[in-house]
XYZ file of C-alpha atoms in Angstrom:
314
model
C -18.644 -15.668 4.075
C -19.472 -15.607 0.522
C -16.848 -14.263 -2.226
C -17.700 -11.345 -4.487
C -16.222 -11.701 -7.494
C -12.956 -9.557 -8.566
C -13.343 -7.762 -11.581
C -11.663 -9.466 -14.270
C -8.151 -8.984 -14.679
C -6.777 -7.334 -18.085
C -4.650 -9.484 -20.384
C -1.046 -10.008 -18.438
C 1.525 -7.169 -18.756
C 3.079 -7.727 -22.101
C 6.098 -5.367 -21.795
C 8.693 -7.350 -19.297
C 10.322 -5.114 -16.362
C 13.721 -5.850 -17.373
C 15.294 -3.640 -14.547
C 13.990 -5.749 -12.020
C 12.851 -9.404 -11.082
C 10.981 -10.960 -8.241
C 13.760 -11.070 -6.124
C 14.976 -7.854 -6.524
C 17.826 -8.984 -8.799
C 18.519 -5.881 -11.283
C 19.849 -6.116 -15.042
C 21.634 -2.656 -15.307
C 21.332 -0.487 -18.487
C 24.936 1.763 -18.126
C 24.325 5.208 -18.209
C 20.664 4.905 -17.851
C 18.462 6.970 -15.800
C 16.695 5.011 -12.385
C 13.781 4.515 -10.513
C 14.243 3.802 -7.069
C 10.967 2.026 -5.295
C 10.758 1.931 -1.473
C 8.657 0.871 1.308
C 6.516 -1.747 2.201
C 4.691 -5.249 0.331
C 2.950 -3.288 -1.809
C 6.457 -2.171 -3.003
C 7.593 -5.474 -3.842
C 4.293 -6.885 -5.307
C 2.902 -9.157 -2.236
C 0.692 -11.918 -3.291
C -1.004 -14.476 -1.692
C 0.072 -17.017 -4.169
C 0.507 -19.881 -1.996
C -3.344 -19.753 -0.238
C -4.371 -19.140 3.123
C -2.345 -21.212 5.101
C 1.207 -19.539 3.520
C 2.358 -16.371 4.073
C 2.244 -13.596 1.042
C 4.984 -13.564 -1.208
C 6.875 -11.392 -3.344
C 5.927 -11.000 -7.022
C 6.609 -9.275 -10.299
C 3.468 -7.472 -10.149
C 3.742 -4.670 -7.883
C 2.681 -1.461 -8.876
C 6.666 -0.412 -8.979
C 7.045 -3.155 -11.335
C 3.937 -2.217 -13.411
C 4.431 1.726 -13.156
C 8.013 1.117 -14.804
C 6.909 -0.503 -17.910
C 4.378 1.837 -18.583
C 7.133 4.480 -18.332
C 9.166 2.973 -20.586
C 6.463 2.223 -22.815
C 6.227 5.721 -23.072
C 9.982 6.287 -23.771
C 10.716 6.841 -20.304
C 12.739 3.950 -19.780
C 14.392 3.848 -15.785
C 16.008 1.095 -14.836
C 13.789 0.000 -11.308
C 16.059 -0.564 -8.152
C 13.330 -2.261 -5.784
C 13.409 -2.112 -2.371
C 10.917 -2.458 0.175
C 9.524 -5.695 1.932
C 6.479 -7.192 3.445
C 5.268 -5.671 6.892
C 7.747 -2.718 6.710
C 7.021 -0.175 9.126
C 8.276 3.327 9.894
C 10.009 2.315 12.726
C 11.269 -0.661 11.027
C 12.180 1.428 7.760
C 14.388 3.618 9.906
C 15.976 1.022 12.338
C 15.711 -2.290 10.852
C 14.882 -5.755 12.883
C 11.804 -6.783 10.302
C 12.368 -10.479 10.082
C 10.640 -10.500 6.381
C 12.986 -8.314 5.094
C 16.236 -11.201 6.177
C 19.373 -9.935 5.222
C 18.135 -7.644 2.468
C 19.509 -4.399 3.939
C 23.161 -6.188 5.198
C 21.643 -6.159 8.646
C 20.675 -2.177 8.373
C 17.636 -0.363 7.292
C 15.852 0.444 4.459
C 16.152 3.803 4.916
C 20.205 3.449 5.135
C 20.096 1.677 1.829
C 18.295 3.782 0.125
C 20.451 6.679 1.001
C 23.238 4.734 0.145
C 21.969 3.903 -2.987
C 21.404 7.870 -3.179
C 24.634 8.544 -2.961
C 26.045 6.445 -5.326
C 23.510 7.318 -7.832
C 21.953 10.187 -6.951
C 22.577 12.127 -10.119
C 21.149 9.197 -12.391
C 18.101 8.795 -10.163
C 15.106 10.520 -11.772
C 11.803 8.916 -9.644
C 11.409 7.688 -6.492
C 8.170 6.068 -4.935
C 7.367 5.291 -1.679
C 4.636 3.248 0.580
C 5.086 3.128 4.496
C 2.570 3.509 6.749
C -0.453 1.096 7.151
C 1.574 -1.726 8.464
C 1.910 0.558 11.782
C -1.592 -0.584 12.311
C -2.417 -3.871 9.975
C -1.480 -5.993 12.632
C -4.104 -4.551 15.105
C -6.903 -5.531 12.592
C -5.179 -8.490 11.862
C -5.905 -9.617 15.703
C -9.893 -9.803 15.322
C -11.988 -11.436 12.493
C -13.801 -8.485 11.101
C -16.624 -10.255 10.039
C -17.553 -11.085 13.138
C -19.298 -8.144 15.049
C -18.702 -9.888 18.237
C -15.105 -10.850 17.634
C -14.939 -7.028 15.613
C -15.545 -5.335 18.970
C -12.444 -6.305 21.004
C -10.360 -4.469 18.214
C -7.503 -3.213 20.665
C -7.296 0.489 19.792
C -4.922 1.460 22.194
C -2.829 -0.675 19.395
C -4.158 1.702 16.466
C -3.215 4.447 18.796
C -0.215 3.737 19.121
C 0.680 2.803 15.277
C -1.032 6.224 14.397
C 1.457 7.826 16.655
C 4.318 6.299 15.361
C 3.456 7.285 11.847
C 3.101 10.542 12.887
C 6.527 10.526 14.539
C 8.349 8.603 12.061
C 7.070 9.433 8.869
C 8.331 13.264 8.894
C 11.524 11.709 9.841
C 11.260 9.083 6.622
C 10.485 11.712 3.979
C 13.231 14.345 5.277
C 15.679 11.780 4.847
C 14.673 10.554 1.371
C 14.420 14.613 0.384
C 17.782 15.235 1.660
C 19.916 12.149 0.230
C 17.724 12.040 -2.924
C 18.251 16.395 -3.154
C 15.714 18.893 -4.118
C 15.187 18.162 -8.341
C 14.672 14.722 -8.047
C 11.029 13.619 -7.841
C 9.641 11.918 -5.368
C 5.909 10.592 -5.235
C 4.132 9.521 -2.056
C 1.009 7.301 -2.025
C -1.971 7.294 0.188
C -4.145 3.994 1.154
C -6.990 2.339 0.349
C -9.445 1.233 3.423
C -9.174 -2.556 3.230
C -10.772 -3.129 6.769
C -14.460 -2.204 5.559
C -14.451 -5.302 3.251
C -15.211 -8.748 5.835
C -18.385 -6.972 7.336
C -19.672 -5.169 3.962
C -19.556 -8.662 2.189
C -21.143 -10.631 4.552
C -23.853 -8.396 5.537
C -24.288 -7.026 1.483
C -28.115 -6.531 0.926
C -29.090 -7.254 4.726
C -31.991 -4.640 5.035
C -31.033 -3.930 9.291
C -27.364 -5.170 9.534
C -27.066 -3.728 13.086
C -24.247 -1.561 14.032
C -21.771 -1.500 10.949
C -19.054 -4.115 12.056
C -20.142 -4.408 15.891
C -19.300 -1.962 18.440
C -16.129 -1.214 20.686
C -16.502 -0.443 23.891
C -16.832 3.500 23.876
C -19.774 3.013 21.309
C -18.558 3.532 18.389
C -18.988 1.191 15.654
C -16.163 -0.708 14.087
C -16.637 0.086 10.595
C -17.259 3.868 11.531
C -13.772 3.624 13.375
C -11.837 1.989 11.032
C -12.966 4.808 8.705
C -11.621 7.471 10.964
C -8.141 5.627 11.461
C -7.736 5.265 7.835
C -8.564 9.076 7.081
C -6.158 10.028 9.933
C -3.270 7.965 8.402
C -3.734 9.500 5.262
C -4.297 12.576 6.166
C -0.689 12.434 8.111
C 1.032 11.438 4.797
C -0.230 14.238 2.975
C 1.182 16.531 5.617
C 4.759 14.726 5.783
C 4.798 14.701 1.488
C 3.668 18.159 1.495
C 6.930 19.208 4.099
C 9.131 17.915 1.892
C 8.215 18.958 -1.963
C 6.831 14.767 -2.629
C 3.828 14.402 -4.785
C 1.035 12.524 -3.911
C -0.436 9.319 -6.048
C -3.996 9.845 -4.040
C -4.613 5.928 -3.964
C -7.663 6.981 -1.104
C -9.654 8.697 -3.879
C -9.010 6.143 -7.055
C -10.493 3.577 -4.526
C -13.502 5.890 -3.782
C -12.299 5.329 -0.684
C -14.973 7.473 0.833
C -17.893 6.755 -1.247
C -20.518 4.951 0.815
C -23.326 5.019 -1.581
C -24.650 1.657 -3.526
C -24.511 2.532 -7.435
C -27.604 1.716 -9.288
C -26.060 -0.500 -11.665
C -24.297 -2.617 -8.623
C -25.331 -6.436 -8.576
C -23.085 -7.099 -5.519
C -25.425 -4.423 -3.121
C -22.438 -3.196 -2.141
C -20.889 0.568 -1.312
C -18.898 1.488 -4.183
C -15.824 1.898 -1.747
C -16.370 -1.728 -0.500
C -16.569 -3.288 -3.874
C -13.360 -1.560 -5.181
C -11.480 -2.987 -2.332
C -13.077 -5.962 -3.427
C -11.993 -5.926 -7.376
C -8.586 -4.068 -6.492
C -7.631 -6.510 -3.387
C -7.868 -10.018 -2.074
C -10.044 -8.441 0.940
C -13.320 -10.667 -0.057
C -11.511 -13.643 -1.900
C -12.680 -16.398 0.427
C -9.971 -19.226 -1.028
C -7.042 -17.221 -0.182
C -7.955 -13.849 1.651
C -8.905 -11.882 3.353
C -5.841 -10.562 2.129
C -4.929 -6.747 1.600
C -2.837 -6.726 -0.679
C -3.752 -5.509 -4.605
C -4.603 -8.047 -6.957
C -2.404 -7.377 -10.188
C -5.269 -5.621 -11.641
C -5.404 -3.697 -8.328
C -1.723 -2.778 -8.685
C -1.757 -1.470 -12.414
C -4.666 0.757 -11.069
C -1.865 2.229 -8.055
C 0.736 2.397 -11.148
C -1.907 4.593 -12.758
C -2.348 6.921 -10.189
C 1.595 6.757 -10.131
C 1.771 7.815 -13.448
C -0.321 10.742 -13.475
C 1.743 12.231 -11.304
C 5.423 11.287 -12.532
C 7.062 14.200 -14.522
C 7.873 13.629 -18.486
């Protein structure tokens, strides 16, 4: 597979996240207002720092970390208490017993810290953000190289059915939990997802005048790449509903990504769909030395903080 090019990252983040560092350790202002971040790697800025053959880590550059400096920037200074961990889950959000996470939550859940958190807090706490959801079904992709049309087509989807299911289960149960501890004046913004799984095929096939059916077929006769499509508009499509239930605002990641723009610009010198080559710039989906990896580049997470921030309240 060949690598396209990331778009060039922007001069590093000059402004230094004092509320929070890599490993979660906080520097408290007294008497400031918060920001509590929760949910999954994206929360926590996962990287794949150490290459292919070592597992993401945890970074300074999530779009928590890069959202609250551009608050306070602003003059909206919070001080960040991050949560969240890589391959958090709904299920595992609510119960516990994800083995990246260690002894982060005292051998509970997320979702009990946080409200504990809440209550201790809850009148300084002026923003919370959450991201839950695709790692119900990242690790069915995950099984199958989907670059491979052959390899593509023994995607097990009674594994993406039953991730879907779960988020559409769980998540209701996730948000009414955070509304209640967190009460009904304090903010809460909900993201959607890019579509990282169109990348592998898209790059390799970029420019190929017959590519065949778009990431092989499954059994049924569907393509891959069609279905993968369809999964990630019915996950977001669930979030939306559970934010909308419970008064959370939604940081529409799926449209900054163009997530459903198929067409080739004019001006492209890649040849490929505009949606593909944002997951490209934004993610380390078609970086060949360490990916494919889908999680945000730090350039792809001060885009997420931007959507973030057009939806936090002055």
């Amino acid at each position: 597979m060949r690598t396209v090019p990331t778009a060039a990252l922007t001069a590093v983040l000059a402004l230094a996240v004092s509320s929070c560092s890599a490993n979660g350790d906080e520097e408290e202002n007294p008497g400031a207002d918060r920001y509590l971040s929760v949910g999954d790697s994206l929360t926590v800025g996962v990287q794949p720092t150490g290459g292919s053959e070592n597992p993401p880590e945890e970074t300074d550059e999530g779009y928590t970390d890069f959202l609250a400096a551009s608050l306070a920037e602003q003059g909206q200074e919070l001080d960040h208490e991050r949560n969240g961990c890589r391959g958090e889950d709904t299920t595992t959000f609510l119960e516990g017993g994800n083995p990246a996470c260690g002894d982060r939550y005292d051998g509970g859940s997320q979702a009990e810290t946080a409200e504990d958190f809440l209550d201790e807090n809850g009148e300084e706490v002026e923003l919370i953000t959450l991201s839950l959801g695709i790692n119900n079904i990242n690790g069915c992709f995950e099984q199958v190289d989907l670059s491979d049309p052959v390899d593509a087509s023994r995607l097990d989807t009674d594994c993406v059915d039953e991730g879907l299911e779960r988020v559409d289960e769980e998540l209701p149960e996730v948000t009414e939990q955070l509304r209640e501890a967190a009460g009904p004046d304090t903010q809460i913004v909900g993201m959607t997802y890019y579509n990282p799984f169109l990348a592998p095929w898209a790059v390799e096939h970029a420019g190929e005048s017959d590519p065949g059916t778009p990431g092989g077929e499954l059994p049924d006769g569907r393509g891959v790449v069609d279905y993968a499509v369809e999964v990630m508009e019915q996950l977001n499509e669930t979030l939306r509903s559970s934010y909308a239930e419970q008064d959370i605002d939604v940081a529409d990641v799926e449209a900054h990504f163009d997530s459903g723009e198929f067409g080739v610009p004019e001006d492209s010198g890649s040849d490929l769909p505009l949606n593909v080559q944002r997951v490209c710039d934004w993610t380390w989906m078609c970086n060949t030395e360490v990916g494919p990896d889908i999680h945000t580049t730090p350039e792809g997470a001060r885009e997420i903080a931007r959507v973030h921030e057009g939806q936090v309240e002055p």
